[in-house]
Tab-separated table of C-alpha atoms and ligand atoms in Angstrom:
chain	number	residue	atom	x	y	z
I	1	VAL	CA	126.857	64.118	154.268
I	2	LYS	CA	127.027	60.770	152.325
I	3	MET	CA	124.023	58.762	153.440
I	4	LYS	CA	124.389	55.509	151.921
I	5	GLU	CA	121.133	55.284	149.990
I	6	GLU	CA	121.069	51.467	149.427
I	7	ARG	CA	120.732	50.667	153.132
I	8	ARG	CA	117.197	50.603	154.966
I	9	TRP	CA	116.892	53.441	157.621
I	10	THR	CA	114.850	53.067	160.894
I	11	LEU	CA	114.196	55.604	163.511
I	12	SER	CA	116.476	53.800	165.834
I	13	ASP	CA	119.454	54.794	163.466
I	14	PHE	CA	118.960	58.418	164.753
I	15	ASP	CA	119.279	60.543	167.990
I	16	ILE	CA	116.538	62.961	167.572
I	17	GLY	CA	117.169	66.538	168.676
I	18	LYS	CA	115.097	69.830	168.768
I	19	PRO	CA	112.309	70.795	166.519
I	20	LEU	CA	113.465	72.903	163.438
I	21	GLY	CA	110.307	73.757	161.931
I	22	ARG	CA	106.311	73.017	162.284
I	23	GLY	CA	104.206	72.227	159.100
I	24	LYS	CA	100.893	70.945	158.094
I	25	PHE	CA	101.906	67.531	157.459
I	26	GLY	CA	104.567	67.265	160.367
I	27	ASN	CA	107.316	68.570	162.022
I	28	VAL	CA	111.100	68.637	161.274
I	29	TYR	CA	113.641	67.714	163.964
I	30	LEU	CA	117.286	67.982	164.199
I	31	ALA	CA	118.765	64.618	164.093
I	32	ARG	CA	122.185	62.727	164.285
I	33	GLU	CA	122.716	59.330	162.648
I	34	LYS	CA	124.364	57.118	165.189
I	35	LYS	CA	126.858	55.353	163.513
I	36	SER	CA	128.392	58.352	161.396
I	37	LYS	CA	127.263	61.192	163.732
I	38	HIS	CA	126.262	62.986	160.728
I	39	ILE	CA	123.669	65.918	161.520
I	40	VAL	CA	120.544	65.947	159.442
I	41	ALA	CA	117.205	67.341	159.461
I	42	LEU	CA	114.376	64.625	159.951
I	43	LYS	CA	110.955	65.573	158.663
I	44	VAL	CA	108.248	63.681	159.897
I	45	LEU	CA	104.979	63.167	157.921
I	46	PHE	CA	101.781	61.438	159.260
I	47	LYS	CA	100.581	58.689	156.800
I	48	SER	CA	97.128	59.428	157.836
I	49	GLN	CA	97.529	63.157	156.664
I	50	LEU	CA	99.198	62.324	153.490
I	51	LYS	CA	96.297	59.615	152.707
I	52	GLN	CA	93.667	62.317	153.680
I	53	SER	CA	95.177	64.976	151.080
I	54	GLN	CA	95.747	62.325	148.550
I	55	VAL	CA	99.499	63.587	148.095
I	56	GLU	CA	101.351	60.274	148.340
I	57	HIS	CA	102.094	60.403	144.447
I	58	GLN	CA	103.567	63.915	145.041
I	59	LEU	CA	105.785	62.695	147.845
I	60	ARG	CA	107.105	59.946	145.813
I	61	ARG	CA	107.872	62.383	142.994
I	62	GLU	CA	109.552	64.763	145.148
I	63	VAL	CA	111.868	61.960	146.394
I	64	GLU	CA	112.435	60.748	142.977
I	65	ILE	CA	113.428	64.190	141.769
I	66	GLN	CA	115.449	65.266	144.802
I	67	SER	CA	117.530	62.196	144.639
I	68	HIS	CA	118.914	63.096	141.222
I	69	LEU	CA	119.613	66.748	142.388
I	70	ARG	CA	122.977	67.816	143.539
I	71	HIS	CA	123.674	71.498	143.866
I	72	ALA	CA	125.069	73.726	146.465
I	73	ASN	CA	121.989	75.717	146.312
I	74	ILE	CA	119.408	72.876	146.548
I	75	LEU	CA	118.845	71.407	149.852
I	76	ARG	CA	119.681	67.707	149.662
I	77	LEU	CA	116.963	64.924	150.334
I	78	TYR	CA	119.224	61.971	151.175
I	79	GLY	CA	116.515	59.334	151.685
I	80	TYR	CA	113.332	58.490	153.401
I	81	PHE	CA	111.805	55.566	155.519
I	82	TYR	CA	108.652	55.014	157.195
I	83	ASP	CA	107.150	53.013	159.947
I	84	GLN	CA	103.418	52.112	160.779
I	85	THR	CA	101.997	55.602	161.016
I	86	ARG	CA	104.701	57.955	159.594
I	87	VAL	CA	106.936	58.714	156.821
I	88	TYR	CA	110.462	60.271	157.287
I	89	LEU	CA	112.444	62.529	155.134
I	90	ILE	CA	116.250	62.454	155.587
I	91	LEU	CA	117.202	65.845	154.790
I	92	GLU	CA	120.224	68.003	154.782
I	93	TYR	CA	120.408	70.249	157.835
I	94	ALA	CA	120.490	74.046	157.026
I	95	ALA	CA	122.246	75.643	159.904
I	96	LYS	CA	120.728	79.111	159.577
I	97	GLY	CA	117.214	78.079	159.301
I	98	GLU	CA	114.346	79.478	157.418
I	99	LEU	CA	114.813	82.553	155.030
I	100	TYR	CA	111.386	83.850	155.323
I	101	LYS	CA	112.157	84.338	159.422
I	102	GLU	CA	115.263	86.297	158.277
I	103	LEU	CA	113.099	88.170	155.915
I	104	GLN	CA	110.648	89.119	158.820
I	105	ARG	CA	113.256	89.994	161.133
I	106	CYS	CA	114.922	92.528	158.731
I	107	LYS	CA	111.942	93.794	157.112
I	108	TYR	CA	113.807	93.737	153.596
I	109	PHE	CA	117.383	93.018	152.479
I	110	PRO	CA	120.078	95.199	151.383
I	111	GLU	CA	120.663	95.074	147.484
I	112	LYS	CA	123.901	93.186	147.601
I	113	ARG	CA	122.400	90.589	150.038
I	114	ALA	CA	119.239	90.292	147.524
I	115	ALA	CA	121.375	90.014	144.609
I	116	THR	CA	123.516	87.367	145.891
I	117	PHE	CA	120.521	85.294	146.748
I	118	ILE	CA	118.729	86.113	143.463
I	119	ALA	CA	121.975	85.031	141.531
I	120	SER	CA	122.154	81.635	143.497
I	121	LEU	CA	118.750	80.977	143.021
I	122	ALA	CA	119.064	81.503	139.233
I	123	GLN	CA	121.833	79.183	139.008
I	124	ALA	CA	119.984	76.392	141.050
I	125	LEU	CA	117.122	76.760	138.758
I	126	ILE	CA	119.350	76.743	135.577
I	127	TYR	CA	120.732	73.442	136.861
I	128	CYS	CA	117.227	72.337	137.567
I	129	HIS	CA	115.730	73.432	134.232
I	130	GLY	CA	118.789	71.617	132.629
I	131	LYS	CA	117.268	68.480	134.263
I	132	HIS	CA	113.947	69.353	132.901
I	133	VAL	CA	112.729	69.960	136.608
I	134	ILE	CA	110.391	73.044	137.271
I	135	HIS	CA	110.381	74.027	140.842
I	136	ARG	CA	106.958	75.815	140.814
I	137	ASP	CA	107.150	77.025	144.148
I	138	ILE	CA	109.949	79.356	144.877
I	139	LYS	CA	108.876	81.484	147.792
I	140	PRO	CA	110.563	82.679	150.989
I	141	GLU	CA	108.992	79.643	152.899
I	142	ASN	CA	110.797	77.095	150.608
I	143	LEU	CA	113.919	78.852	151.318
I	144	LEU	CA	116.451	77.814	153.840
I	145	VAL	CA	119.911	79.202	154.700
I	146	GLY	CA	123.144	77.162	155.273
I	147	ALA	CA	126.120	77.573	157.603
I	148	GLN	CA	127.859	79.870	155.316
I	149	GLY	CA	124.800	82.027	154.863
I	150	GLU	CA	124.105	80.597	151.475
I	151	LEU	CA	120.728	80.074	150.234
I	152	LYS	CA	119.179	76.434	149.746
I	153	ILE	CA	116.107	75.902	147.788
I	154	ALA	CA	113.999	73.335	149.823
I	155	ASP	CA	111.350	71.481	148.085
I	156	PHE	CA	108.083	71.504	150.367
I	157	GLY	CA	106.389	69.092	148.405
I	158	TRP	CA	105.367	70.992	145.314
I	159	SER	CA	103.363	73.800	146.666
I	160	VAL	CA	101.068	71.241	148.561
I	161	HIS	CA	102.633	72.468	151.672
I	162	THR	CA	99.543	75.037	151.442
I	163	PHE	CA	99.559	75.533	155.340
I	164	ASP	CA	101.454	78.844	154.763
I	165	ARG	CA	103.015	80.090	157.982
I	166	ARG	CA	102.955	83.728	156.770
I	167	ARG	CA	100.033	86.133	156.629
I	168	THR	CA	97.880	84.260	154.411
I	169	MET	CA	96.679	81.095	155.986
I	170	CYS	CA	95.891	79.273	152.992
I	171	GLY	CA	98.109	78.670	149.797
I	172	THR	CA	99.610	81.988	148.733
I	173	LEU	CA	98.648	83.096	145.077
I	174	ASP	CA	101.332	85.737	145.555
I	175	TYR	CA	103.978	83.911	143.662
I	176	LEU	CA	101.948	82.430	140.954
I	177	PRO	CA	102.513	83.782	137.350
I	178	PRO	CA	99.442	84.568	135.269
I	179	GLU	CA	99.479	81.412	133.146
I	180	MET	CA	99.152	79.561	136.442
I	181	VAL	CA	96.634	81.650	138.128
I	182	GLU	CA	94.717	81.164	134.990
I	183	SER	CA	95.606	77.584	135.020
I	184	LYS	CA	96.914	77.478	131.500
I	185	GLU	CA	99.915	75.460	130.101
I	186	HIS	CA	102.833	76.551	131.909
I	187	ASP	CA	106.921	75.699	131.319
I	188	ALA	CA	110.022	76.497	133.272
I	189	SER	CA	109.245	80.169	132.687
I	190	VAL	CA	107.183	80.154	135.701
I	191	ASP	CA	110.131	79.885	137.972
I	192	ILE	CA	111.535	82.950	136.194
I	193	TRP	CA	108.244	85.009	137.065
I	194	SER	CA	108.660	83.641	140.867
I	195	LEU	CA	112.175	84.896	141.089
I	196	GLY	CA	110.831	88.380	140.032
I	197	VAL	CA	108.488	88.191	142.868
I	198	LEU	CA	111.040	87.016	145.320
I	199	CYS	CA	113.603	89.773	143.949
I	200	TYR	CA	110.606	92.324	144.785
I	201	GLU	CA	109.901	90.789	148.220
I	202	PHE	CA	113.460	90.795	149.089
I	203	LEU	CA	114.063	94.441	148.398
I	204	TYR	CA	110.435	95.956	149.502
I	205	GLY	CA	109.710	93.429	152.181
I	206	VAL	CA	106.302	92.569	150.582
I	207	PRO	CA	105.535	90.723	147.483
I	208	PRO	CA	104.516	92.864	144.432
I	209	PHE	CA	100.906	91.883	143.986
I	210	GLU	CA	99.792	91.658	147.452
I	211	ALA	CA	96.257	92.595	148.233
I	212	LYS	CA	93.797	91.868	151.028
I	213	GLU	CA	91.315	89.522	149.062
I	214	HIS	CA	92.391	86.631	146.855
I	215	SER	CA	90.552	88.081	143.987
I	216	ASP	CA	92.465	91.202	144.065
I	217	THR	CA	95.601	89.328	144.176
I	218	TYR	CA	94.525	87.218	141.361
I	219	ARG	CA	93.367	90.475	139.185
I	220	ARG	CA	96.723	92.273	140.093
I	221	ILE	CA	98.759	89.290	138.744
I	222	VAL	CA	96.850	88.823	135.539
I	223	ARG	CA	97.086	92.614	134.909
I	224	VAL	CA	100.801	92.580	136.042
I	225	ASP	CA	99.823	95.472	138.198
I	226	LEU	CA	103.409	96.331	139.257
I	227	LYS	CA	104.216	99.390	141.137
I	228	PHE	CA	107.423	100.370	142.947
I	229	PRO	CA	106.887	102.162	146.348
I	230	SER	CA	109.159	105.332	147.007
I	231	LYS	CA	110.421	103.590	150.094
I	232	PRO	CA	112.755	101.737	150.858
I	233	VAL	CA	114.833	103.572	147.871
I	234	VAL	CA	115.554	100.930	145.493
I	235	SER	CA	118.102	101.285	142.438
I	236	ALA	CA	116.893	101.703	138.912
I	237	ALA	CA	118.666	98.668	138.113
I	238	ALA	CA	116.965	96.534	140.489
I	239	LYS	CA	113.744	97.744	139.050
I	240	ASP	CA	114.851	97.063	135.537
I	241	LEU	CA	115.563	93.522	136.256
I	242	ILE	CA	112.387	92.976	138.155
I	243	SER	CA	110.481	94.536	135.271
I	244	GLN	CA	112.088	92.182	132.859
I	245	LEU	CA	111.183	89.151	134.896
I	246	LEU	CA	107.408	89.952	135.646
I	247	VAL	CA	106.244	90.072	131.999
I	248	LYS	CA	102.889	88.581	131.573
I	249	ASP	CA	103.888	86.973	128.009
I	250	SER	CA	106.019	83.867	129.525
I	251	SER	CA	108.272	83.906	126.253
I	252	GLN	CA	109.678	87.429	126.794
I	253	ARG	CA	110.702	87.000	130.608
I	254	LEU	CA	114.474	87.414	130.892
I	255	PRO	CA	115.985	84.014	130.331
I	256	LEU	CA	117.833	82.764	133.584
I	257	HIS	CA	121.337	83.039	132.083
I	258	LYS	CA	120.721	86.663	130.725
I	259	LEU	CA	119.730	87.258	134.387
I	260	LEU	CA	123.279	86.486	135.501
I	261	GLU	CA	124.641	89.012	133.228
I	262	HIS	CA	122.281	91.933	134.297
I	263	PRO	CA	124.132	94.981	135.433
I	264	TRP	CA	122.440	94.918	138.945
I	265	ILE	CA	123.319	91.303	139.470
I	266	VAL	CA	126.854	91.863	137.862
I	267	GLN	CA	127.468	94.967	140.359
I	268	ASN	CA	125.820	93.515	143.508
I	269	ALA	CA	126.016	89.640	143.476
I	270	ASP	CA	128.745	88.074	145.638
I	271	PRO	CA	130.096	85.491	143.318
I	272	SER	CA	130.902	83.297	146.274
I	273	GLY	CA	127.142	82.987	146.639
R	1	AK7	N1	116.867	74.183	159.402
R	1	AK7	C1	116.258	73.133	158.502
R	1	AK7	N2	117.185	72.354	157.948
R	1	AK7	C2	116.661	71.548	156.903
R	1	AK7	N3	115.301	71.463	156.793
R	1	AK7	C3	114.379	72.244	157.351
R	1	AK7	N4	113.048	72.060	157.257
R	1	AK7	C4	112.484	71.101	156.270
R	1	AK7	C5	112.748	71.596	154.972
R	1	AK7	C6	112.068	70.694	154.051
R	1	AK7	C7	112.674	70.244	152.901
R	1	AK7	N5	111.890	69.256	152.022
R	1	AK7	C8	110.695	69.188	152.545
R	1	AK7	N6	109.902	68.274	151.880
R	1	AK7	C9	108.640	68.298	152.336
R	1	AK7	O1	108.116	68.868	153.283
R	1	AK7	N7	107.668	67.324	151.459
R	1	AK7	C10	106.426	67.111	151.705
R	1	AK7	C11	105.709	67.674	152.833
R	1	AK7	C12	104.377	67.192	152.903
R	1	AK7	C13	103.824	66.696	151.789
R	1	AK7	C14	104.280	66.586	150.862
R	1	AK7	C15	103.642	65.548	149.583
R	1	AK7	F1	103.130	64.404	149.941
R	1	AK7	F2	102.764	66.370	149.508
R	1	AK7	F3	104.349	65.670	148.640
R	1	AK7	C16	105.728	66.454	150.666
R	1	AK7	S1	110.577	70.066	153.764
R	1	AK7	C17	115.027	72.958	158.220
R	1	AK7	BR1	113.743	74.282	159.325
């Protein structure tokens, strides 16, 4: 969808359709730009809530970063506009919706599907890291599915989208690597850790360090208390990859280009993404 960024959009440029998702800062609607008839997703954010949470600078950063990213596995942010009370994000529409709903529906993914998703995520992250963009918030809630079943990383505002719609009501620690949980210096390798967490959750249906209390999740992460359940049965190759990603020393995590050469990915990922 080529939305000519230079023009000023207003709400009257769009026909608004059904709600696609609900969030803390506002909801997302299917929408059609009247002149071009292009279908988009319109995320509506209330200025009052953005001000209250002091996240305006993060929104500007998200819009700035996303406007330079062009990758098949990254959801496009075409532009934004605002009125008296709201800010609107004009987003690429992902026809097959939110990945976390699909994961809840089928409990866990077959290895070929999981490997295909992880490979396309790795390619998107190689692209982002090449542009010195660290995503820092790779988790099922931030992943959408395009019309051909391809995965799209959607950037829900740099983990300020703390209102998690899944089991944990507050921002989930599950995906954070030790250095972030211990609020130390962190670099692009935080995304490699999150990819390991995601790969585990795709295959087992639960994140690896899940625990009832935050403090227990925190302890399990910093200790890298990684256990593989006996059910569902998962290949040794998949466990090997996960074990090479969930490494406490961030410099020892498997680099993304090496991930794409890992036997489990080579044997299971569908190259078409
Ligand atoms: N089927 C679908 N097809 C397309 N999109 C869908 N949902 C929207 C996905 C998003 C992409 N990007 C987003 N960005 C933000 O939400 N940003 C955001 C939000 C609050 C605060 C802030 C900040 F101010 F704190 F930064 C930044 S939401 C769906 Br369902």
